[in-house]
Short mmCIF file of C-alpha atoms and ligand atoms in Angstrom, two decimals:
data_model
loop_
_atom_site.label_atom_id
_atom_site.label_comp_id
_atom_site.label_asym_id
_atom_site.label_seq_id
_atom_site.Cartn_x
_atom_site.Cartn_y
_atom_site.Cartn_z
CA MET R 30 78.41 91.25 100.15
CA MET R 31 81.40 90.06 102.04
CA GLU R 32 83.10 92.93 103.89
CA SER R 33 86.35 92.00 101.75
CA SER R 34 85.15 93.51 98.74
CA ARG R 35 84.09 96.80 100.06
CA TYR R 36 86.33 99.34 98.65
CA LEU R 37 86.33 103.47 99.16
CA LYS R 38 85.77 105.70 95.64
CA ILE R 39 86.72 108.83 95.51
CA THR R 40 85.93 111.22 93.19
CA GLY R 41 89.29 113.26 93.54
CA GLY R 42 90.68 116.98 92.74
CA THR R 43 88.59 118.92 96.04
CA PRO R 44 90.82 120.49 98.05
CA LEU R 45 90.27 119.41 101.56
CA HIS R 46 89.15 122.25 104.26
CA GLY R 47 87.81 122.08 107.65
CA SER R 48 88.67 121.12 111.27
CA ILE R 49 88.74 117.17 112.35
CA ARG R 50 88.70 115.80 116.00
CA ILE R 51 91.47 112.98 115.94
CA GLN R 52 90.40 109.39 117.80
CA GLY R 53 92.16 107.88 120.17
CA SER R 54 95.36 106.02 119.39
CA LYS R 55 94.88 102.14 117.91
CA ASN R 56 97.84 101.36 118.80
CA ALA R 57 97.88 102.99 122.45
CA ALA R 58 94.72 101.31 123.12
CA LEU R 59 95.49 97.65 122.09
CA PRO R 60 98.53 97.20 124.69
CA VAL R 61 96.57 99.68 127.48
CA VAL R 62 93.36 97.41 126.82
CA ALA R 63 95.61 94.49 126.98
CA SER R 64 96.81 95.24 130.43
CA GLY R 65 93.57 95.16 132.45
CA LEU R 66 95.09 91.26 132.31
CA LEU R 67 96.86 92.23 135.58
CA LEU R 68 94.30 92.51 137.52
CA GLY R 69 93.40 91.34 140.69
CA ARG R 70 90.28 89.54 141.02
CA GLY R 71 87.41 91.91 141.84
CA GLU R 72 89.45 94.63 140.10
CA THR R 73 88.50 97.17 136.89
CA LEU R 74 90.59 98.88 134.35
CA THR R 75 88.92 101.73 132.58
CA CYS R 76 89.78 102.99 129.88
CA THR R 77 88.54 106.63 127.45
CA ASN R 78 89.03 107.64 124.19
CA VAL R 79 89.30 104.08 122.72
CA PRO R 80 89.02 104.20 119.46
CA GLN R 81 86.39 102.21 117.68
CA LEU R 82 87.95 100.22 115.43
CA ARG R 83 87.71 95.72 114.06
CA ASP R 84 91.35 95.69 115.99
CA THR R 85 89.85 97.43 118.91
CA GLU R 86 86.86 94.92 119.21
CA THR R 87 89.33 92.13 118.21
CA MET R 88 91.57 92.84 121.65
CA ALA R 89 88.23 93.03 123.93
CA ALA R 90 87.20 89.91 122.04
CA LEU R 91 90.20 88.62 123.05
CA LEU R 92 90.38 89.40 126.52
CA ARG R 93 86.75 88.31 127.09
CA ALA R 94 87.72 84.59 125.53
CA LEU R 95 90.29 84.61 128.14
CA GLY R 96 87.65 85.02 131.04
CA MET R 97 87.63 89.04 131.42
CA THR R 98 84.80 90.72 131.42
CA VAL R 99 84.84 93.94 128.97
CA THR R 100 82.22 96.36 127.93
CA PHE R 101 82.97 98.65 125.19
CA GLU R 102 80.61 101.65 124.51
CA ASN R 103 81.14 104.69 123.40
CA GLY R 104 84.64 105.13 123.22
CA SER R 105 85.38 103.73 126.95
CA VAL R 106 86.40 100.05 127.55
CA THR R 107 86.05 98.27 131.24
CA VAL R 108 88.48 95.11 131.62
CA SER R 109 87.30 93.17 134.91
CA ARG R 110 88.90 90.12 136.28
CA THR R 111 85.62 88.36 137.62
CA GLY R 112 86.29 84.90 137.08
CA ASP R 113 89.04 82.49 136.10
CA LEU R 114 91.11 82.67 133.51
CA SER R 115 91.98 80.59 130.36
CA CYS R 116 95.55 80.11 128.93
CA GLU R 117 94.84 79.74 125.35
CA MET R 118 94.76 82.65 123.05
CA PRO R 119 92.20 81.89 120.33
CA ALA R 120 93.47 81.22 117.11
CA ALA R 121 90.83 83.28 115.62
CA GLN R 122 91.99 85.87 117.24
CA VAL R 123 95.35 85.80 117.02
CA GLN R 124 95.16 85.38 113.42
CA LYS R 125 92.87 88.50 112.56
CA MET R 126 95.30 90.49 114.63
CA ARG R 127 98.85 90.00 114.64
CA ALA R 128 99.00 92.65 117.80
CA SER R 129 97.67 90.03 120.09
CA SER R 130 100.59 88.87 120.84
CA ILE R 131 101.26 91.61 123.51
CA VAL R 132 98.95 89.64 125.73
CA LEU R 133 101.42 86.64 125.90
CA GLY R 134 103.67 88.57 128.49
CA PRO R 135 100.64 89.96 130.65
CA LEU R 136 98.68 86.35 130.39
CA LEU R 137 101.91 84.59 131.46
CA ALA R 138 102.47 86.68 134.56
CA GLN R 139 99.02 86.54 135.53
CA GLN R 140 98.37 82.69 134.77
CA GLY R 141 101.96 80.96 135.16
CA ARG R 142 101.47 79.45 131.52
CA ALA R 143 100.15 80.99 128.58
CA VAL R 144 99.42 79.50 125.04
CA MET R 145 99.72 81.37 121.73
CA PRO R 146 99.87 80.77 118.26
CA MET R 147 102.00 82.10 116.44
CA PRO R 148 101.01 84.87 114.50
CA GLY R 149 103.20 84.74 111.19
CA GLY R 150 104.39 87.26 108.67
CA CYS R 151 102.27 90.14 107.36
CA THR R 152 102.68 91.91 103.91
CA ILE R 153 104.60 94.63 105.32
CA GLY R 154 107.11 92.34 106.25
CA ALA R 155 108.11 89.15 108.58
CA ARG R 156 107.71 90.42 111.71
CA PRO R 157 109.52 88.37 114.09
CA ILE R 158 108.48 87.77 118.12
CA ASP R 159 112.22 86.47 119.07
CA LEU R 160 112.51 89.68 121.23
CA HIS R 161 109.22 88.91 123.03
CA LEU R 162 110.17 85.64 123.87
CA LYS R 163 114.21 86.29 124.77
CA GLY R 164 113.28 88.62 127.26
CA LEU R 165 110.35 86.18 128.93
CA ALA R 166 112.85 83.83 129.15
CA LYS R 167 115.45 85.90 130.72
CA MET R 168 112.38 86.08 133.39
CA GLY R 169 112.79 82.72 133.93
CA ALA R 170 109.65 81.16 131.43
CA GLN R 171 110.19 78.42 129.78
CA ILE R 172 109.12 78.73 126.33
CA GLU R 173 108.67 75.91 123.59
CA LEU R 174 106.88 76.03 120.50
CA HIS R 175 105.66 73.40 118.91
CA HIS R 176 102.84 72.86 116.34
CA GLY R 177 102.95 76.79 115.24
CA ALA R 178 101.95 77.77 118.74
CA VAL R 179 104.29 79.13 121.57
CA TYR R 180 103.84 77.70 125.08
CA ALA R 181 105.01 79.78 128.17
CA THR R 182 105.34 78.25 131.51
CA ALA R 183 106.86 79.95 134.65
CA GLU R 184 105.27 79.49 138.01
CA LYS R 185 106.55 83.37 138.75
CA LEU R 186 108.20 85.84 136.52
CA ARG R 187 111.79 87.03 138.29
CA GLY R 188 112.71 90.41 138.09
CA CYS R 189 115.92 90.92 135.42
CA ARG R 190 117.76 93.32 133.21
CA ILE R 191 117.00 92.68 129.53
CA TYR R 192 118.51 94.76 126.90
CA LEU R 193 116.29 94.44 123.64
CA ASP R 194 118.39 94.10 120.63
CA PHE R 195 116.05 96.59 119.04
CA PRO R 196 113.14 99.05 120.40
CA SER R 197 110.52 96.61 119.57
CA VAL R 198 107.19 98.50 120.34
CA GLY R 199 105.96 95.37 121.13
CA ALA R 200 108.37 93.58 122.73
CA THR R 201 108.84 96.36 125.23
CA GLU R 202 104.86 96.29 125.76
CA ASN R 203 105.01 93.06 126.58
CA LEU R 204 107.91 92.91 129.20
CA VAL R 205 106.93 96.09 131.10
CA MET R 206 103.08 94.52 131.36
CA ALA R 207 104.79 91.11 132.52
CA ALA R 208 107.53 92.90 134.25
CA ALA R 209 105.08 94.47 136.37
CA LEU R 210 103.60 91.24 138.12
CA ALA R 211 106.94 89.70 138.06
CA GLU R 212 109.21 89.28 141.61
CA GLY R 213 111.73 92.14 142.54
CA GLU R 214 113.01 94.67 139.74
CA THR R 215 113.52 94.51 135.80
CA ILE R 216 115.29 96.87 133.91
CA ILE R 217 114.48 96.82 130.35
CA GLU R 218 117.24 99.15 128.69
CA ASN R 219 116.94 100.16 125.13
CA ALA R 220 113.32 99.92 125.26
CA ALA R 221 110.69 101.85 123.00
CA ARG R 222 109.87 105.41 123.35
CA GLU R 223 106.99 105.86 121.73
CA PRO R 224 104.08 108.09 123.16
CA GLU R 225 101.79 104.48 123.14
CA ILE R 226 104.32 103.35 125.67
CA THR R 227 104.29 106.58 128.00
CA ASN R 228 100.07 105.50 127.37
CA LEU R 229 101.16 102.03 128.54
CA VAL R 230 103.17 102.36 131.84
CA GLN R 231 100.24 105.30 132.53
CA ALA R 232 97.89 102.81 132.77
CA LEU R 233 99.98 100.73 134.89
CA GLN R 234 100.48 103.50 136.82
CA ALA R 235 96.91 104.50 137.41
CA MET R 236 96.39 100.48 138.66
CA GLY R 237 99.05 100.99 141.01
CA ALA R 238 102.08 99.14 139.41
CA ASP R 239 105.58 100.82 140.35
CA VAL R 240 107.04 101.66 136.68
CA VAL R 241 108.75 104.18 135.94
CA PHE R 242 111.11 105.72 132.81
CA LYS R 243 114.73 106.19 133.58
CA LYS R 244 116.44 108.98 132.87
CA ASP R 245 113.74 110.84 131.45
CA ASN R 246 111.78 108.29 128.98
CA GLN R 247 115.52 108.10 127.19
CA GLY R 248 114.97 104.30 126.76
CA ILE R 249 115.20 102.56 129.72
CA ILE R 250 112.28 101.39 132.19
CA GLN R 251 112.67 100.08 135.64
CA VAL R 252 109.49 97.89 136.95
CA ASN R 253 108.97 96.69 140.28
CA GLY R 254 107.13 93.99 140.53
CA LYS R 255 103.78 93.78 142.48
CA PRO R 256 101.70 91.03 143.42
CA GLU R 257 98.59 92.27 141.63
CA LEU R 258 96.82 95.19 140.33
CA ALA R 259 94.20 97.10 141.51
CA SER R 260 91.37 99.57 139.86
CA GLY R 261 92.19 102.03 138.22
CA SER R 262 91.47 104.34 134.67
CA VAL R 263 93.15 105.90 131.53
CA ARG R 264 92.90 108.16 129.05
CA VAL R 265 93.93 106.51 125.49
CA VAL R 266 96.24 109.38 123.61
CA PRO R 267 95.02 110.99 120.51
CA ASP R 268 95.86 109.11 117.37
CA ARG R 269 99.74 110.50 115.82
CA ILE R 270 99.50 108.40 113.37
CA ALA R 271 95.89 109.37 112.25
CA ALA R 272 96.68 113.14 113.01
CA CYS R 273 99.58 112.71 110.64
CA THR R 274 97.33 111.25 107.94
CA TYR R 275 94.54 114.03 107.99
CA LEU R 276 97.26 116.86 107.96
CA LEU R 277 98.99 115.20 105.24
CA GLY R 278 95.20 115.34 103.31
CA ALA R 279 95.81 119.11 103.52
CA VAL R 280 99.14 119.23 102.36
CA ILE R 281 98.36 116.74 98.48
CA THR R 282 95.19 118.87 98.32
CA GLY R 283 96.64 122.04 98.78
CA GLY R 284 93.71 122.34 101.17
CA GLU R 285 93.27 123.73 104.62
CA VAL R 286 92.70 121.63 107.63
CA THR R 287 92.77 121.80 111.58
CA VAL R 288 93.40 118.43 113.60
CA THR R 289 92.31 119.59 116.89
CA ASP R 290 92.32 117.22 120.72
CA VAL R 291 95.75 116.02 119.38
CA MET R 292 99.53 116.17 121.03
CA PRO R 293 101.53 118.09 118.38
CA GLN R 294 104.95 117.45 120.61
CA HIS R 295 104.24 113.15 119.31
CA PHE R 296 104.19 114.09 115.41
CA ASP R 297 107.61 116.72 115.77
CA SER R 298 108.81 114.51 113.14
CA LEU R 299 105.93 115.19 110.99
CA LEU R 300 106.00 118.52 111.46
CA ALA R 301 110.00 119.33 110.81
CA LYS R 302 109.49 117.90 107.44
CA LEU R 303 106.71 120.26 106.74
CA GLU R 304 108.75 123.06 107.77
CA GLU R 305 111.49 121.41 105.57
CA ALA R 306 108.77 121.30 102.50
CA GLU R 307 107.78 125.14 102.89
CA VAL R 308 104.02 123.91 104.13
CA GLY R 309 102.83 126.54 106.63
CA TYR R 310 101.01 125.42 109.42
CA LEU R 311 100.34 126.54 113.00
CA ARG R 312 101.24 124.63 115.89
CA GLN R 313 99.00 125.25 118.62
CA GLU R 314 99.13 123.33 121.97
CA ASP R 315 96.00 120.68 121.25
CA ARG R 316 95.90 121.59 117.07
CA VAL R 317 97.29 122.17 114.23
CA THR R 318 96.58 123.59 110.86
CA VAL R 319 97.84 123.12 107.95
CA TYR R 320 97.74 126.39 105.78
CA PRO R 321 97.17 125.82 101.76
CA SER R 322 100.53 127.28 99.69
CA ARG R 323 100.57 128.90 96.52
CA GLU R 324 103.40 126.20 95.36
CA ARG R 325 103.98 122.57 95.65
CA MET R 326 105.63 121.50 98.47
CA LYS R 327 109.25 120.81 98.17
CA SER R 328 110.87 117.74 97.87
CA LEU R 329 111.95 116.20 101.11
CA SER R 330 114.63 113.38 102.31
CA VAL R 331 113.03 111.47 105.14
CA LYS R 332 114.61 108.23 106.56
CA THR R 333 111.69 106.32 109.01
CA MET R 334 113.40 105.61 112.78
CA PRO R 335 112.19 104.08 115.98
CA TYR R 336 110.43 107.12 117.70
CA PRO R 337 111.18 110.25 118.26
CA GLY R 338 112.43 109.69 114.57
CA PHE R 339 110.39 109.97 111.83
CA PRO R 340 106.88 106.49 111.72
CA THR R 341 107.21 103.71 109.36
CA ASP R 342 103.56 104.54 110.19
CA VAL R 343 103.34 107.83 108.07
CA GLN R 344 106.02 106.70 105.81
CA PRO R 345 103.19 105.88 102.85
CA GLN R 346 100.80 108.78 103.61
CA LEU R 347 103.93 110.95 103.13
CA MET R 348 105.34 109.70 99.94
CA ALA R 349 101.81 109.83 98.73
CA ALA R 350 102.19 113.66 99.31
CA LEU R 351 105.61 113.22 97.64
CA CYS R 352 104.44 112.28 94.59
CA LEU R 353 103.20 116.13 93.40
CA ALA R 354 106.06 117.44 95.10
CA HIS R 355 108.29 120.14 93.62
CA GLY R 356 111.57 117.69 92.81
CA THR R 357 113.04 114.20 93.99
CA SER R 358 112.26 112.86 96.81
CA VAL R 359 114.31 110.03 99.00
CA VAL R 360 112.67 107.77 101.37
CA LYS R 361 114.30 105.33 103.39
CA GLU R 362 112.48 102.53 105.52
CA SER R 363 114.52 101.05 108.15
CA ILE R 364 112.06 99.59 109.90
CA PHE R 365 110.12 96.97 108.20
CA GLU R 366 111.72 95.01 105.24
CA SER R 367 108.85 95.35 102.63
CA ARG R 368 106.93 98.66 103.06
CA PHE R 369 106.87 99.95 100.11
CA GLN R 370 103.55 97.73 98.74
CA HIS R 371 101.71 100.47 97.97
CA VAL R 372 104.36 101.99 95.70
CA PRO R 373 103.35 99.93 92.59
CA GLU R 374 99.66 101.08 93.27
CA LEU R 375 100.84 105.19 93.05
CA ARG R 376 102.92 104.35 89.77
CA LYS R 377 99.48 103.09 88.38
CA MET R 378 97.58 106.23 89.15
CA GLY R 379 101.13 108.06 87.06
CA ALA R 380 103.69 108.56 90.12
CA GLU R 381 107.21 108.40 89.24
CA ILE R 382 108.67 105.64 92.05
CA ASP R 383 111.99 103.28 91.74
CA ILE R 384 112.44 101.16 94.64
CA GLN R 385 116.05 100.16 95.25
CA GLY R 386 116.51 97.55 98.31
CA ASN R 387 114.83 99.69 101.18
CA THR R 388 115.05 103.29 99.52
CA ALA R 389 112.08 104.86 97.33
CA VAL R 390 113.41 107.55 94.76
CA ILE R 391 110.45 109.77 93.99
CA ARG R 392 110.46 112.06 90.96
CA GLY R 393 107.21 114.90 91.76
CA VAL R 394 104.96 115.33 88.94
CA GLU R 395 102.39 117.84 88.05
CA THR R 396 99.44 115.28 88.25
CA LEU R 397 97.90 111.91 89.54
CA ASN R 398 95.10 110.40 87.68
CA GLY R 399 92.61 108.18 89.07
CA SER R 400 92.66 104.18 89.35
CA ASP R 401 92.20 101.04 90.70
CA VAL R 402 94.42 100.43 93.51
CA GLN R 403 94.90 97.74 96.22
CA ALA R 404 95.69 98.67 99.68
CA THR R 405 97.54 95.86 100.98
CA ASP R 406 97.62 96.88 104.45
CA LEU R 407 96.63 99.98 106.52
CA ARG R 408 98.78 102.80 105.87
CA ALA R 409 99.51 102.05 102.46
CA GLY R 410 95.34 102.01 101.74
CA ALA R 411 95.52 105.66 103.85
CA ALA R 412 98.40 106.59 101.57
CA LEU R 413 96.01 105.48 98.19
CA ALA R 414 93.18 107.50 99.36
CA LEU R 415 95.32 110.25 100.06
CA ALA R 416 96.99 109.88 96.32
CA GLY R 417 93.07 109.39 95.29
CA LEU R 418 91.91 112.62 96.66
CA ALA R 419 94.41 114.33 95.20
CA ALA R 420 94.23 112.90 91.27
CA GLU R 421 92.21 114.00 88.71
CA GLY R 422 88.61 111.51 88.20
CA GLU R 423 87.70 108.26 90.19
CA THR R 424 89.59 106.28 92.16
CA ARG R 425 88.69 102.80 93.84
CA VAL R 426 90.78 102.07 96.51
CA HIS R 427 89.98 98.22 97.05
CA GLY R 428 91.09 96.37 100.15
CA LEU R 429 88.88 98.78 102.10
CA LYS R 430 89.31 96.34 105.65
CA HIS R 431 92.70 97.38 105.75
CA ILE R 432 92.05 101.09 105.97
CA LEU R 433 89.16 100.40 108.38
CA ARG R 434 91.35 98.75 111.45
CA GLY R 435 93.32 102.24 111.44
CA TYR R 436 90.93 104.78 110.99
CA GLU R 437 87.59 105.82 113.00
CA ASP R 438 84.75 106.46 110.36
CA PHE R 439 87.51 107.27 107.24
CA ASP R 440 84.57 107.76 104.68
CA LYS R 441 82.53 110.45 106.79
CA ALA R 442 85.96 112.08 108.16
CA LEU R 443 86.37 113.03 104.48
CA ASN R 444 83.43 113.78 103.37
CA ASN R 445 83.12 116.19 106.67
CA LEU R 446 86.61 117.65 105.18
CA GLY R 447 84.62 118.63 101.89
CA ALA R 448 85.66 115.40 100.06
CA ASN R 449 83.92 113.27 97.67
CA VAL R 450 83.79 109.73 98.86
CA SER R 451 81.63 106.73 99.24
CA ILE R 452 82.18 103.06 100.50
CA GLU R 453 80.77 100.98 97.45
CA GLU R 454 80.88 97.12 97.06
CA GLY R 455 82.16 95.03 94.17
CA GLU R 456 85.22 92.65 93.44
CA GLY R 457 88.42 93.12 94.57
CA ILE R 458 91.04 93.65 91.39
CA ILE R 459 94.14 91.30 92.71
C1 EPZ E 527 104.23 98.16 116.25
O1 EPZ E 527 104.21 97.25 116.04
C2 EPZ E 527 103.13 99.20 115.84
N1 EPZ E 527 101.40 98.21 116.17
C3 EPZ E 527 102.88 99.42 114.42
O2 EPZ E 527 101.62 100.02 113.61
C4 EPZ E 527 103.95 100.05 113.87
O3 EPZ E 527 104.34 100.25 112.34
C5 EPZ E 527 105.02 99.39 114.72
O4 EPZ E 527 104.96 99.33 116.05
C6 EPZ E 527 106.46 100.79 114.66
O5 EPZ E 527 106.57 101.70 115.08
C7 EPZ E 527 100.98 98.66 117.12
O6 EPZ E 527 101.18 99.28 117.95
C8 EPZ E 527 99.97 97.65 117.39
P1 EPZ E 527 108.25 96.45 116.51
P2 EPZ E 527 105.48 95.99 116.35
O7 EPZ E 527 107.80 95.23 117.47
O8 EPZ E 527 105.21 96.24 117.86
C9 EPZ E 527 111.49 93.87 114.07
C10 EPZ E 527 99.96 100.24 112.33
O9 EPZ E 527 99.95 100.35 111.00
N2 EPZ E 527 111.10 93.21 115.45
O10 EPZ E 527 108.63 97.71 117.00
O11 EPZ E 527 104.97 94.91 115.99
C11 EPZ E 527 110.01 94.01 113.30
O12 EPZ E 527 110.28 92.70 112.74
C12 EPZ E 527 100.99 99.08 112.50
O13 EPZ E 527 99.63 100.99 113.07
C13 EPZ E 527 112.28 91.84 115.23
O14 EPZ E 527 112.74 91.48 114.92
O15 EPZ E 527 106.62 96.43 115.68
C14 EPZ E 527 110.51 95.51 112.46
O16 EPZ E 527 111.11 95.21 111.71
C15 EPZ E 527 102.10 98.66 111.62
N3 EPZ E 527 111.65 90.83 116.46
C16 EPZ E 527 111.01 96.09 114.03
O17 EPZ E 527 111.66 95.24 114.82
C17 EPZ E 527 110.62 91.12 117.61
O18 EPZ E 527 110.38 90.31 118.46
C18 EPZ E 527 109.74 96.93 114.40
O19 EPZ E 527 108.84 96.08 115.23
C19 EPZ E 527 109.85 92.18 117.50
C20 EPZ E 527 110.49 93.17 116.36
#
């Protein structure tokens, strides 16, 4: 049967228990691997701790399609520039993964021309790329949009000062990579400060780029362009979103889970919320343990914000936990315009949630019931899986492919923590 018809069957009610090594970050690995496009001929970028996921494989395939030599084995990706590169990004990959758009900047900087089919919107929002294109245009690129594709040309990009209207993660990644090969100095102000950006800057530095955060990473990045970059290696940071997801799995089921190989400072915003909700946890240098509590977690008020604020990518999973909290919670989504797709599905399971614009009001209930629910995107799917782990009876999360974009061996990881889940084949419910 086709992948799209697979679902996650969960028999709920067992508290998660045990420890889990957290994978490398998907959202850091994608730009880090893409930065290999900046290499000079004959040079190689080695990236370790790369999660084996559909999206990281799509990035590897995209770079291969452009003419790079890419290997991907046991969590290590090598990207080498051996022959000539194509300037045209294939529609197949761009349509599979919106994050393909971060290839535009480095490809243009390397080749002087890049053609990218427009990635289009997705279920969490319209997700325009105007900030990416405005920044490249400021660096001297001619940008034209026709026949549903972006045509970007610039014999040589020029360094300049770019102020981002919003600290977009993807725009910052595209522009910092483009600036690494531009002529002269580029200053990116109001840049994103996510750990994934820091990891990309580490990769660029490892390849000899002259890139620094000004003022201790307060959103200003300074780049002095180089003619080409050389071989280097970088380790992908731990996936803070996966860590938060498994910790919330412990919270929602009343279990005890230790996430290991993490950088807890990357998810302080969740830990602060757990403290506020009176969930017991222990934070150590590279691990965090959530303890079971006798009481239900307390309700919370949360607003998603760019890093170091509370991540939009953890909003659905936290909301799932808040469905069973004591009291009424308020969750405001300020990054994406329609990232409440999990709400109608959680309601099917007995959650009491009202939505007004970008604010959800969640009245905690005592139990959730197993149900057939549909994952519409990655984190919505993770949230529904967490709800299923806590629910009475059986839950079937359809649209499993979305979850598998971001979580390595999700079913095995949960079963190792004592859950009862399996991947089944069958019809979707939409
Ligand atoms: C990255 O997406 C992540 N994806 C997302 O993770 C994450 O939710 C998001 O950052 C926010 O943290 C990857 O890293 C691959 P943005 P990105 O540009 O770069 C608007 C997940 O679940 N915007 O910071 O696309 C945009 O519409 C995924 O792992 C513009 O208006 O996010 C959105 O409302 C989903 N114009 C907001 O900014 C632009 O040119 C934030 O987007 C660019 C963005």
